[in-house]
Every structure is written in structure tokens, then in C-alpha cells.
Coordinates of N, CA and C (backbone and C1' of nucleotides) in Angstrom, one line a residue:
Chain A
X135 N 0.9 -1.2 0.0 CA 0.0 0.0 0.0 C 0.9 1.3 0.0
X136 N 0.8 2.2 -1.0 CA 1.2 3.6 -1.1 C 1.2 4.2 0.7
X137 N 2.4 5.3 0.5 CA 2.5 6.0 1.6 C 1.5 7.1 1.6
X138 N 0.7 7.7 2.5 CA -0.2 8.3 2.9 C 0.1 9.2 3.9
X139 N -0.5 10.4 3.3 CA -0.1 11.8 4.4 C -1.2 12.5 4.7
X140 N -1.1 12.8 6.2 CA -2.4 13.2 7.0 C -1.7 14.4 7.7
X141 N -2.5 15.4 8.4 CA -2.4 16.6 9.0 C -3.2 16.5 10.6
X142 N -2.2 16.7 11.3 CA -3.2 16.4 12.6 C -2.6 17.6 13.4
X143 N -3.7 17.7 14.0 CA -3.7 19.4 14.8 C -3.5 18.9 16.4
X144 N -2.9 19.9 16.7 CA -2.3 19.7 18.0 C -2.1 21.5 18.9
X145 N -3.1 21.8 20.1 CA -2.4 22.9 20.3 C -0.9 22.7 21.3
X146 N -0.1 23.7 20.4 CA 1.0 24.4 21.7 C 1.1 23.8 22.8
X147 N 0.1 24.2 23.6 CA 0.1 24.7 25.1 C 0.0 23.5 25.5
X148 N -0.8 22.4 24.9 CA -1.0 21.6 25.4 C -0.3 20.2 25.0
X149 N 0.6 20.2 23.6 CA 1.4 19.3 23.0 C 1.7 19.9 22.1
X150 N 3.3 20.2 22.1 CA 3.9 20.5 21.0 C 5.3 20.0 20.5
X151 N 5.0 20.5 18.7 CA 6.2 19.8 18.5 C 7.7 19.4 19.1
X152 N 7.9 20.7 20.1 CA 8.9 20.6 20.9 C 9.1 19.2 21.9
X153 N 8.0 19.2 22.5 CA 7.6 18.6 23.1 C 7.6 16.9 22.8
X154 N 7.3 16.9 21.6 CA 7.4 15.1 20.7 C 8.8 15.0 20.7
X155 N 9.6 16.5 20.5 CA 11.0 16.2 20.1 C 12.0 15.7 21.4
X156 N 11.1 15.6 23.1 CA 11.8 15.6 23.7 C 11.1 14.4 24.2
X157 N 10.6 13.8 23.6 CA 9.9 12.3 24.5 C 11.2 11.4 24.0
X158 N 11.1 10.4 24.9 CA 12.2 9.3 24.5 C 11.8 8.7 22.8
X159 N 12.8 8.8 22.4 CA 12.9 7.8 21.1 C 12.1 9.0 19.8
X160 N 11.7 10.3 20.6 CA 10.8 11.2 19.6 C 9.9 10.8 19.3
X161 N 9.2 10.0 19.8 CA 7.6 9.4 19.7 C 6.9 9.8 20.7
X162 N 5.7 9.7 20.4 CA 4.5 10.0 21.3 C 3.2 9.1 20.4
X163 N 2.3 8.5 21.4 CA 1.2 8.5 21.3 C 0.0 9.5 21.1
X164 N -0.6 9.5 19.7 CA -1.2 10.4 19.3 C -2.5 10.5 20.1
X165 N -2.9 10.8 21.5 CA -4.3 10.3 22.1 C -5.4 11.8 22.2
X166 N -6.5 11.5 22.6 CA -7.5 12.4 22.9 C -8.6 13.0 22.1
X167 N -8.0 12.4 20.8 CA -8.6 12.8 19.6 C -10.7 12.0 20.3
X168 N -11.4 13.1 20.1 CA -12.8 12.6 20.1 C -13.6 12.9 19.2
X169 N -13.4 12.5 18.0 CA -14.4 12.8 17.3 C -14.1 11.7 15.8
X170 N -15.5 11.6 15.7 CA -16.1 10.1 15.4 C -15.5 9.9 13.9
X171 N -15.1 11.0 12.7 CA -14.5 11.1 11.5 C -13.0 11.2 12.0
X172 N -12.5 11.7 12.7 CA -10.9 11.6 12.8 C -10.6 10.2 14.0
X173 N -11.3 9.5 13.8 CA -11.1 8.7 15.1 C -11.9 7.8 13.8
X174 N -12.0 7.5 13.1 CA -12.2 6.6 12.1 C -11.0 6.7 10.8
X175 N -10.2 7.7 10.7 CA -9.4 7.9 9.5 C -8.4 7.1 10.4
X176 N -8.2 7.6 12.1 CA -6.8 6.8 12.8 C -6.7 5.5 12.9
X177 N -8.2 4.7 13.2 CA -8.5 3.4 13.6 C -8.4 2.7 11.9
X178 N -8.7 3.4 11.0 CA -9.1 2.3 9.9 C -8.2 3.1 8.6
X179 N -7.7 4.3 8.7 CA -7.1 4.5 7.2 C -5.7 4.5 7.7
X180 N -5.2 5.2 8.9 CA -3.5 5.4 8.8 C -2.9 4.5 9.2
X181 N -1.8 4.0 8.5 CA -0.7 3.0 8.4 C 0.7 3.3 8.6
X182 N 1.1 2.2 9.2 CA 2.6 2.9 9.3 C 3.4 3.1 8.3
X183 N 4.3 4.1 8.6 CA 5.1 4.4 7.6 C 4.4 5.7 6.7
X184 N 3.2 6.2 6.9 CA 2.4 7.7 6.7 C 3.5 9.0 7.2
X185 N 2.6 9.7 6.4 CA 3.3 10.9 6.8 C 2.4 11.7 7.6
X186 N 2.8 12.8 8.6 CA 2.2 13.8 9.2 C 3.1 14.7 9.5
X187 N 1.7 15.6 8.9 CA 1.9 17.6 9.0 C 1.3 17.8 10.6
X188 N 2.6 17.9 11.3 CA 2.3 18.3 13.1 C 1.8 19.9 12.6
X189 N 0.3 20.4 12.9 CA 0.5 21.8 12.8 C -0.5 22.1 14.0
X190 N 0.0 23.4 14.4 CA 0.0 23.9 15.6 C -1.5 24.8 15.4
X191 N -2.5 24.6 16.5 CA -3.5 26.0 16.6 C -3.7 26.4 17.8
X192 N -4.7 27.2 17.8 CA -5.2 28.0 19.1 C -4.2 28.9 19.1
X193 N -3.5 29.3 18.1 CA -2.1 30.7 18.3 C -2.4 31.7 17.9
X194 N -1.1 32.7 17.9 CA -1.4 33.5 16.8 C -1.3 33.3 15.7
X195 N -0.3 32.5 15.3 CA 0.0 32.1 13.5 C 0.0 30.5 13.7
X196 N -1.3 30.4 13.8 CA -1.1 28.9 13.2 C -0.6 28.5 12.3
X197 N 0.1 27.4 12.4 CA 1.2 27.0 11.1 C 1.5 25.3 11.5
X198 N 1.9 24.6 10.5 CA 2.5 23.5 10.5 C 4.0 23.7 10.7
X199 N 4.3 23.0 11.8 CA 5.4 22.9 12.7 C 6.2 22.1 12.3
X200 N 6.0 21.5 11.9 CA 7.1 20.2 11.2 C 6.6 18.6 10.6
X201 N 7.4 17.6 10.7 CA 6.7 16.3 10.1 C 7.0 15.1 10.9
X202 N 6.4 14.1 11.0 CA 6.5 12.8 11.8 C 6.0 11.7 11.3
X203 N 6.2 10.4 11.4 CA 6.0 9.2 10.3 C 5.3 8.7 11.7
X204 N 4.6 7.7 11.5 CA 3.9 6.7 11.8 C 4.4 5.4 12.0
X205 N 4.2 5.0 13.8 CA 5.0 3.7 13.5 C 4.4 3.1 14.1
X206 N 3.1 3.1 14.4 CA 2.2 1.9 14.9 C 1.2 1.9 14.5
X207 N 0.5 0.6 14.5 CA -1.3 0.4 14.2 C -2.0 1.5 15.4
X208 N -3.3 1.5 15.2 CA -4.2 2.4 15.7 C -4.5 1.2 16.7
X209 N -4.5 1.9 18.1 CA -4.6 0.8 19.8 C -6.0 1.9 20.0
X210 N -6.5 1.2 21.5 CA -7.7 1.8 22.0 C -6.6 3.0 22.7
X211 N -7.3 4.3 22.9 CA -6.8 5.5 23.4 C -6.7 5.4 25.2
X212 N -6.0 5.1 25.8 CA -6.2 4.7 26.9 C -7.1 5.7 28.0
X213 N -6.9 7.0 27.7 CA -7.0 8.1 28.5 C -8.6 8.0 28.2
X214 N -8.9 7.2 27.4 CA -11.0 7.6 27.6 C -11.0 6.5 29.0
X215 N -10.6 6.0 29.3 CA -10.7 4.9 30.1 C -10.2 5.3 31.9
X216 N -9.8 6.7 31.4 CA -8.9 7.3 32.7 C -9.8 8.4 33.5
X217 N -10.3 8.3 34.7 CA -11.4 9.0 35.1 C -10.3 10.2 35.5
X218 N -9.2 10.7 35.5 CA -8.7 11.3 35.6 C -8.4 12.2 34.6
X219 N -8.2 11.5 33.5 CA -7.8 12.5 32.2 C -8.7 13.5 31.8
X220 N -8.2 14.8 31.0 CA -9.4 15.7 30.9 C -9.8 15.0 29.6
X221 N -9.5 13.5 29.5 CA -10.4 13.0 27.6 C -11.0 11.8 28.0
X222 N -11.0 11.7 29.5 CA -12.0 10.5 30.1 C -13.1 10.9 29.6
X223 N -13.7 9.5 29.1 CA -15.1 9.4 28.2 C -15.8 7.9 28.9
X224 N -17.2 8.8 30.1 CA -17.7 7.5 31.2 C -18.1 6.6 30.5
X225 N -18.3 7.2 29.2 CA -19.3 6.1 28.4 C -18.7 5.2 27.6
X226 N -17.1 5.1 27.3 CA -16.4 4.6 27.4 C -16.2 2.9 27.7
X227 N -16.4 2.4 26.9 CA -16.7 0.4 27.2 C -15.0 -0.2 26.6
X228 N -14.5 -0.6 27.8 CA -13.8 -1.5 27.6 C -13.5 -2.4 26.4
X229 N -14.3 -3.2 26.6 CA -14.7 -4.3 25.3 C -15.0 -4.5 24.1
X230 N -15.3 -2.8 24.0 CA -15.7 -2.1 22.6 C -15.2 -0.7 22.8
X231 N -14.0 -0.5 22.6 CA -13.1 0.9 23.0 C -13.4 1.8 21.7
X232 N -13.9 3.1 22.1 CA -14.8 4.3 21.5 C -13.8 5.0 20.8
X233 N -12.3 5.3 21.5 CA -11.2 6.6 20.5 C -10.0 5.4 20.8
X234 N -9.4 5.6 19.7 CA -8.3 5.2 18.9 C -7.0 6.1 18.8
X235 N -6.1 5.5 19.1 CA -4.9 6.4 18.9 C -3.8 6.2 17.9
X236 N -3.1 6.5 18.1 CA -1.6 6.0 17.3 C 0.0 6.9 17.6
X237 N 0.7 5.9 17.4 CA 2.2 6.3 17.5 C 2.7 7.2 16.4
X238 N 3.7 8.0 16.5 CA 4.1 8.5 15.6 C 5.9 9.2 16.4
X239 N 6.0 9.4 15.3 CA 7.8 9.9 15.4 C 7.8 11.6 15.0
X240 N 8.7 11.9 15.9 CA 8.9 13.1 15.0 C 10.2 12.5 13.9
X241 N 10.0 13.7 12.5 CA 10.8 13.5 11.2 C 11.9 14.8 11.8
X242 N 11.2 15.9 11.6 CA 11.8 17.3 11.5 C 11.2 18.3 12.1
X243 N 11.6 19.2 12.7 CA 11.1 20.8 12.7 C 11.3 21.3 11.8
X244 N 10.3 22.3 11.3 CA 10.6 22.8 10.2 C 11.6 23.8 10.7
X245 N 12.6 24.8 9.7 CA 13.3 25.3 10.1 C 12.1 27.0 9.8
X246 N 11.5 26.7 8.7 CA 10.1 27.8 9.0 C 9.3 27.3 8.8
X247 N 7.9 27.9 10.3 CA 6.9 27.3 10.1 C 5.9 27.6 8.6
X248 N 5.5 26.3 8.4 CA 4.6 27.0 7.5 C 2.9 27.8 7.4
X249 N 2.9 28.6 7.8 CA 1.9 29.4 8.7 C 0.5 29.5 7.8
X250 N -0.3 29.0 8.5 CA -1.9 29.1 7.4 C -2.1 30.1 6.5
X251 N -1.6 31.5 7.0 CA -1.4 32.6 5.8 C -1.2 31.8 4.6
X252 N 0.0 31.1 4.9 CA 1.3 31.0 3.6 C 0.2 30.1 3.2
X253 N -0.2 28.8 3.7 CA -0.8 27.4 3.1 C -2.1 28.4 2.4
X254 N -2.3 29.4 2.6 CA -3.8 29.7 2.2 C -3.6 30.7 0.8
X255 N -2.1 31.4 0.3 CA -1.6 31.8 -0.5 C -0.9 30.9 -1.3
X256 N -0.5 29.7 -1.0 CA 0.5 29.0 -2.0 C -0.2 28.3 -3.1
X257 N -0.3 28.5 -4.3 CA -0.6 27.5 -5.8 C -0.4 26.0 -5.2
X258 N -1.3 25.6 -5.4 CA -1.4 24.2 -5.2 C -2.1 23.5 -4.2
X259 N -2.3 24.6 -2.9 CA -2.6 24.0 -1.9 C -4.3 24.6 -1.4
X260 N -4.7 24.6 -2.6 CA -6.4 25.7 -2.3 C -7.3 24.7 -1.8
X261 N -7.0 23.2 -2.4 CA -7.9 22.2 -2.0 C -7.6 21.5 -0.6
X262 N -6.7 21.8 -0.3 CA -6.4 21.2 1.7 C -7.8 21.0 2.6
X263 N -7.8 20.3 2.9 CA -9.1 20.4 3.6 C -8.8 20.8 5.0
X264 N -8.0 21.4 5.4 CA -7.6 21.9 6.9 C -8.4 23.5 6.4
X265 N -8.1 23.5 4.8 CA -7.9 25.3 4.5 C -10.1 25.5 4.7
X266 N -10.4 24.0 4.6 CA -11.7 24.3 4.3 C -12.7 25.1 5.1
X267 N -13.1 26.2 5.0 CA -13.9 27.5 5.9 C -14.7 26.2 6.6
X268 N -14.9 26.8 8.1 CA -14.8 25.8 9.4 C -14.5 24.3 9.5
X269 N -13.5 24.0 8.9 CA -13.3 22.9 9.1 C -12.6 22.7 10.6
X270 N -13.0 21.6 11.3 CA -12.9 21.4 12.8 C -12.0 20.0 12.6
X271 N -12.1 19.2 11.9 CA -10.9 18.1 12.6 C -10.1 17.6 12.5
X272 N -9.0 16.9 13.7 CA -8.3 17.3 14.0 C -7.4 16.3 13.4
X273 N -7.5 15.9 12.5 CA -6.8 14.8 11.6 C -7.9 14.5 9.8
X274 N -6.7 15.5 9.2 CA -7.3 15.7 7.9 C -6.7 15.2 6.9
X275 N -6.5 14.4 6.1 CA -6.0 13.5 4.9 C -5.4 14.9 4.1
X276 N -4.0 14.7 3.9 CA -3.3 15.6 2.4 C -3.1 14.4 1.5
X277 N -3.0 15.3 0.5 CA -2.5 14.7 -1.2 C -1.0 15.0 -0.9
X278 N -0.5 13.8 -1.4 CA 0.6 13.6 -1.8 C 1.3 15.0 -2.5
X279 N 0.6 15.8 -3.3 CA 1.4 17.0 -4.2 C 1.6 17.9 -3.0
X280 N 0.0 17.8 -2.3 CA 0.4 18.9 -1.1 C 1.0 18.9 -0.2
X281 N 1.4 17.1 0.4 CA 2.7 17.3 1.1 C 4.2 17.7 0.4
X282 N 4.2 17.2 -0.5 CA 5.8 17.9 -1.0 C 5.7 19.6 -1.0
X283 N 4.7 19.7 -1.3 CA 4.7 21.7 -1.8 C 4.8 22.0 0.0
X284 N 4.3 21.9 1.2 CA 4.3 22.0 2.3 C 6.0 21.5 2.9
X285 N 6.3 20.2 2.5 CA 7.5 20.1 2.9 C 8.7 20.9 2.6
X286 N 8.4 21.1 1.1 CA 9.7 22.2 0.6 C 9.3 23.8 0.9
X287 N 8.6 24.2 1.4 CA 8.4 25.3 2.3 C 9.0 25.1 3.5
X288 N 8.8 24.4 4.0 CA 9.2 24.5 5.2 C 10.6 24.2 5.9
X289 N 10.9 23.0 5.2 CA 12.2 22.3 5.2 C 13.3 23.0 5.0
Chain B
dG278 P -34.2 6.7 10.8 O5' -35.2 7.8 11.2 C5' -36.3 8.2 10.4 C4' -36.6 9.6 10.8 C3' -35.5 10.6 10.6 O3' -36.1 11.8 10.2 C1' -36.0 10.6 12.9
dC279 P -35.4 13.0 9.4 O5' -35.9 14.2 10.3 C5' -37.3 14.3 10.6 C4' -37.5 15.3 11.7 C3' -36.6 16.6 11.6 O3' -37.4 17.7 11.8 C1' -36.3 15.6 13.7
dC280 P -37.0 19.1 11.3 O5' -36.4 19.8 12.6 C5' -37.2 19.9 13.8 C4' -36.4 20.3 15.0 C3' -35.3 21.3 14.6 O3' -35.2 22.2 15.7 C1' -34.3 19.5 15.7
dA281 P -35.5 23.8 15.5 O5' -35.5 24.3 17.0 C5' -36.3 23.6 18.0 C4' -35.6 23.5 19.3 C3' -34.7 24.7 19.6 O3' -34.8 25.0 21.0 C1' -33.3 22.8 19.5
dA282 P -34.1 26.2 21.7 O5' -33.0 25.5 22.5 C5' -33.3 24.4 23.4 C4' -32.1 23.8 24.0 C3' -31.0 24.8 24.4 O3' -30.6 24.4 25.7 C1' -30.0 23.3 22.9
dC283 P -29.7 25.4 26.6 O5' -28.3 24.7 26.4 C5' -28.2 23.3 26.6 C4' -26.9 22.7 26.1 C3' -25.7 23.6 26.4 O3' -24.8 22.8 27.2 C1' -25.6 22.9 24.1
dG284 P -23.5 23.4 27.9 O5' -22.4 22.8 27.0 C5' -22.4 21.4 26.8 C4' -21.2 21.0 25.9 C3' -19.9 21.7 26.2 O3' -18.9 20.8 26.1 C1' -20.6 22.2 24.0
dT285 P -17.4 21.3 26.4 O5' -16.8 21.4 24.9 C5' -16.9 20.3 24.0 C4' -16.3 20.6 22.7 C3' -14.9 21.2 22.8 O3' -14.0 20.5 21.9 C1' -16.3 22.5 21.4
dT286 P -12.5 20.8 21.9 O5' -12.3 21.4 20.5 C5' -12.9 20.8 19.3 C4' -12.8 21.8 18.2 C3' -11.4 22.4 18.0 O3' -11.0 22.1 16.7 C1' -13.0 24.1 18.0
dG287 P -9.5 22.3 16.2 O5' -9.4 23.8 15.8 C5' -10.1 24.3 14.7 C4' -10.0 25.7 14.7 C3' -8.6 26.3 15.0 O3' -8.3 27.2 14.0 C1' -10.2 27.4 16.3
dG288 P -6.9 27.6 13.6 O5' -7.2 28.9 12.8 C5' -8.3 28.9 11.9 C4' -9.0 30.3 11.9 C3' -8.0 31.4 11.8 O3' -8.6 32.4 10.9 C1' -9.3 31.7 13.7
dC289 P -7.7 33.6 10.2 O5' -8.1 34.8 11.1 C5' -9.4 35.3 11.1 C4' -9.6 36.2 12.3 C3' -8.4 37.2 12.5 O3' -8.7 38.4 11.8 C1' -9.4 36.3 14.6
Chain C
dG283 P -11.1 36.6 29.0 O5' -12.3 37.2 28.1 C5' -12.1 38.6 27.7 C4' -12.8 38.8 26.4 C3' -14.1 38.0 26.3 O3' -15.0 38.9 25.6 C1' -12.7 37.3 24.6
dC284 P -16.5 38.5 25.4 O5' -16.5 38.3 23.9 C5' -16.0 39.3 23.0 C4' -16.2 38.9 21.6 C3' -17.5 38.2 21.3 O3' -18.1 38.8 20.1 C1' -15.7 36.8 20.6
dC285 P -19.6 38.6 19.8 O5' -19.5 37.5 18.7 C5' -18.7 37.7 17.5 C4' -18.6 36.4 16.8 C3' -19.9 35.6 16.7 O3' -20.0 35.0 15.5 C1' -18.2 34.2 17.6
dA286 P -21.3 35.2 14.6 O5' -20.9 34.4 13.3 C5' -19.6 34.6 12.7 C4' -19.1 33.3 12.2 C3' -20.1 32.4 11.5 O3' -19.5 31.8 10.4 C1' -19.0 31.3 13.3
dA287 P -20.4 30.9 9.4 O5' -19.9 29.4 9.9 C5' -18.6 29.0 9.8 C4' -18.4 27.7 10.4 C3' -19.4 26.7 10.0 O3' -18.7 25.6 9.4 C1' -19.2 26.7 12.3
dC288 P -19.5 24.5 8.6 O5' -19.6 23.3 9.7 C5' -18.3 22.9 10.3 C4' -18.7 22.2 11.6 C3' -19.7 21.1 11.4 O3' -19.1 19.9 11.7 C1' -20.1 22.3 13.4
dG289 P -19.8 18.5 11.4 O5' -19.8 17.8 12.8 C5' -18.6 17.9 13.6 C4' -18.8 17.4 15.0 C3' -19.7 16.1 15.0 O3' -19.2 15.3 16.0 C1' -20.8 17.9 16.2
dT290 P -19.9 13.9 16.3 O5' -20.8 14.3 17.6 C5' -20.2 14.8 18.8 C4' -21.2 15.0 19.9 C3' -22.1 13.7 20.1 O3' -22.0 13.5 21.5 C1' -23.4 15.7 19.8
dT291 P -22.8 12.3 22.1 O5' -24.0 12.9 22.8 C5' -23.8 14.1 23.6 C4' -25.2 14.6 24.1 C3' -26.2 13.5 24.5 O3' -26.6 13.9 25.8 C1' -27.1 15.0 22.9
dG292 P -27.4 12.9 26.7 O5' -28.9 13.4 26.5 C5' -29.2 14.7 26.7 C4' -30.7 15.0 26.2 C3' -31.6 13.8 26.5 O3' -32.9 14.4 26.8 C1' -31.6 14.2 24.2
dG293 P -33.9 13.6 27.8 O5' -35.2 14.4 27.6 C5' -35.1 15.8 27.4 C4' -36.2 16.3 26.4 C3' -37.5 15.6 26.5 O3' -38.5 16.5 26.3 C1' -36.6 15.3 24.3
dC294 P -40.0 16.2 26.8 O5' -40.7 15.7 25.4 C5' -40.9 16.7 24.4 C4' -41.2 16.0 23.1 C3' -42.2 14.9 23.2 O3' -43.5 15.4 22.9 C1' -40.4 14.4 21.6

DNA sequence: GCCAACGTTGGC
DNA sequence: GCCAACGTTGGC
């Protein structure tokens, strides 16, 4: 199966690129995601060895931060299960687990971010579905053309 | 199955 | 902090 590149949103404050860059081995588990279309692209489209556009919101310049590959199947998301976590979900069944997560690596920081401005001016990249007026979630499938045009921006 | 109310996301 | 957009919930 072809390599596949997705965009998953992540704020700052709360996980950031920096932040993946400083977990052991540069991985992190992608968890918390709650919503029923990005929590079906993790569990059932992304594979390892994908690509991901880490980009940053809730800022002032939102931008894609950098890139990370995928190195695990999609597991149940542990933290729905965690009455402590702020992504505990009571409703939440064991034996039929509701949010899905996944592994991933960091690749690179970009050395410039690529900031929504730019992604919203660049030839090529009009069709993104991050760019789409209210689009909300938090793991959006790119085209292959638009990850290269994004990478060599930024890279 | 409809839809109003409510909660969340995320740019600005 | 505001608010548009959208998803989810729950009464009916």
C-alpha cells in the first residue's frame, strides 16, 4: 500500500512539537482525539510508515510545525478509560473501546513554520481540507502534491 | 427521525 | 474574549 499523508492538529500549550521532540525515542502517542470522523481515519485509514503535517492551533499564527511518520497500528486510546484524564469518556466500554490512537515519530522541525497565511496563498494548496472554511478536525488526509509543496516550504 | 439546545473548535 | 461553524445529545 502507497504512503499516505495526513495533518493532525495539535495545540501548543497543550502538546507540541517541541515537546514530541523531547519524548524518549521522539515518539508520542497520538491520544485524545474525540471525534467520530478523525477517530475513524486513525483506527481504519492510517498506516505505518504515513506521513504527518504536526501543525500547531489555538495561536497566533497557526502553522504546520514540522513532520513525523507513523510507526504503529491504531490501539484503543487509553485516556478515555482514565477518570482522571481531561479525555476520560464514562461512556467509554472496555470491550468495545470508542477513541483510537496511534504512534508516531517526530521527522523534523521545520526550520520555517509553514503558517496558514502561507498554506492559504500557496498555488497548489487551495484544495487542503484543513484550509476548508470551518473545518474542525483534528486529523485531515493531504494529497501527496500537497505534502511535497508543504515540505519544501518549510524544510 | 427531527431538531433545539448545548458544547467545542479554532481563527481572529 | 468573541463568535461562526459544526458535532453531539436528548426530548419528543
Amino acid at each position: 500500500m502507497a504512503r499516505r499523508y495526513w495533518l493532525m492538529k495539535t495545540e501548543p500549550g497543550t502538546f507540541s512539537i517541541d515537546d514530541l521532540a523531547r519524548r524518549p525515542g521522539r515518539r508520542a502517542f497520538w491520544d485524545g482525539v474525540r471525534n467520530y470522523q478523525a477517530r475513524n481515519l486513525i483506527r481504519d485509514e492510517i498506516r505505518p510508515g504515513d506521513g504527518v503535517l504536526v501543525y500547531h492551533s489555538g495561536i497566533a499564527r497557526p502553522a504546520v510545525a514540522g513532520t513525523a511518520v507513523v510507526v504503529g497500528t491504531a490501539a484503543p486510546d487509553p485516556t478515555q478509560f482514565d477518570r482522571r484524564s481531561p479525555h476520560h469518556d464514562p461512556a467509554a466500554d472496555p470491550q468495545s473501546p470508542r477513541w483510537y490512537g496511534v504512534e508516531i515519530e517526530l521527522e523534523g522541525i521545520f526550520a520555517k513554520p509553514v503558517t496558514l497565511d502561507e498554506l492559504r496563498a500557496t498555488p497548489g494548496l487551495e484544495a487542503m481540507v484543513v484550509l476548508r472554511r470551518g473545518n474542525r478536525l483534528s486529523v485531515t488526509p493531504v494529497r501527496p502534491e500537497e505534502w511535497s509543496i508543504v515540505v519544501a516550504r518549510g524544510a
